[in-house]
Amino acid sequence: MAFSRVKRKLFPERFLVFISRTVPQREMPAAGWRTLFLLLLLLLPVCCCGEEECVLGLVGRPVSLPCFLPQLLTSVNLSIVWRRGEEVVLWSVWREDGEVEEWSVSRFSTPEDASLSGNFSLQLHSVAASENNTHFSLVETSGGNSSSELCSVCLQTAASFSTPLLQREESKHGGGEAVFSCESSGGFPAPTLSWLINNKEDPPPGAVTTITTPLPDTQLFNISSRLTVNLSKGGGVTCIVENPKLNETLSSSSYSVTRSAVQIRASEAMWIFSTALCVVVGVMVLMGVAYQIHLDRIHKRKKHDFQKLQSRGYKRRSPDKEEEEEEAMKPEEEEEEEKEKKKEAMKPEKESEV
């Protein structure tokens, strides 16, 4: 895509070629040709000068400012400068040996094959909202002197807004009056916000309060609005955020009054159900813990009783062994007593013999 500056440079040559081919060849003095050429130059701005071509860039995303100049491919030691207003943002030199020297601000660059393709477009790696309506121009330099502009393009910036967040609040005054709030953020430029009642009616005068807040760091905008209105049963509202620069329209619709009441009841029922469920689960957990403690106590008691029974059985087994030992010793004692009795019985017999 060629720009107006380029058109101004190429148009006279093409137009003269066209005239030379279509107009019959007639002798004309040099002064006449010079006068015709000057007349064409005077008429050229009227024919070619329109609005300067602009490129729309999205904030935070890359964008390319197009500039195609195939006629520069035959230049030797080509040197170009891209300017943002009066500030130089990129300077490039293509030498005969193929070496390229380039200096630029970190966010700007040109295609690596510019000297081969004729594409000298300026590439921005990230668009800032502050660069809205900024003019960029490409100038060819020779020996440190600048020539006329070869390309001129303006940059316009835009950013999408978030989906409107629409909320309904109960009015402090009561009487069926409802308050709706609508918020959207992170867009550029400042949008327009409007309300619709029942998808067709505009709010009454004085019912809407809208505030647009610019963010100092990014220059993006946040917008918020409040609508106070009396709604009939089953009515609803819609919040609409428009960004004409992006041809973008975002909207959110509120719940009707009837549906809102149903939702309130449903939420209350859900809250009661969740509370009851938590209580039941808590009681079951406590019962489980108590039952486990009871089982532990029973187990300890049984273990203790078993140990007692074992100790009593040992004591009972010990007296039985003593009785058995005594019974085993009794025959021996009786035999010894009988032997002593026999000895005593034999003593009188011995004495009588003596």
PDB file of C-alpha atoms in Angstrom, residues 14-15 25 38 52 71 83 115 124 126 172 180 221 232 244 276 289 311 332 334 347:
ATOM      1  CA  ARG A  14       2.672   8.291 -14.748  1.00  0.00           C
ATOM      2  CA  PHE A  15       0.326  11.074 -15.716  1.00  0.00           C
ATOM      3  CA  GLN A  25       1.978  14.238 -30.800  1.00  0.00           C
ATOM      4  CA  LEU A  38       3.579  23.608 -13.376  1.00  0.00           C
ATOM      5  CA  GLU A  52      -3.733  10.900   5.803  1.00  0.00           C
ATOM      6  CA  GLN A  71      11.797   2.253  -6.182  1.00  0.00           C
ATOM      7  CA  ARG A  83      10.282   9.646  12.984  1.00  0.00           C
ATOM      8  CA  SER A 115      16.338  -3.772   1.066  1.00  0.00           C
ATOM      9  CA  LEU A 124       5.811  -1.700  16.849  1.00  0.00           C
ATOM     10  CA  SER A 126       3.558  -3.245  21.697  1.00  0.00           C
ATOM     11  CA  LYS A 172     -33.029   2.278  50.747  1.00  0.00           C
ATOM     12  CA  PHE A 180     -28.815  -0.990  39.223  1.00  0.00           C
ATOM     13  CA  PHE A 221     -10.569   4.059  31.032  1.00  0.00           C
ATOM     14  CA  SER A 232     -43.190  -2.979  37.020  1.00  0.00           C
ATOM     15  CA  PRO A 244     -17.146   3.330  18.246  1.00  0.00           C
ATOM     16  CA  ALA A 276     -28.440 -28.106  57.652  1.00  0.00           C
ATOM     17  CA  VAL A 289     -15.524 -40.037  67.153  1.00  0.00           C
ATOM     18  CA  SER A 311      -2.539 -63.981  86.606  1.00  0.00           C
ATOM     19  CA  GLU A 332       8.924 -91.848 102.477  1.00  0.00           C
ATOM     20  CA  GLU A 334       5.807 -93.309 106.694  1.00  0.00           C
ATOM     21  CA  LYS A 347      15.291-103.262 121.891  1.00  0.00           C
TER      22      LYS A 347
END
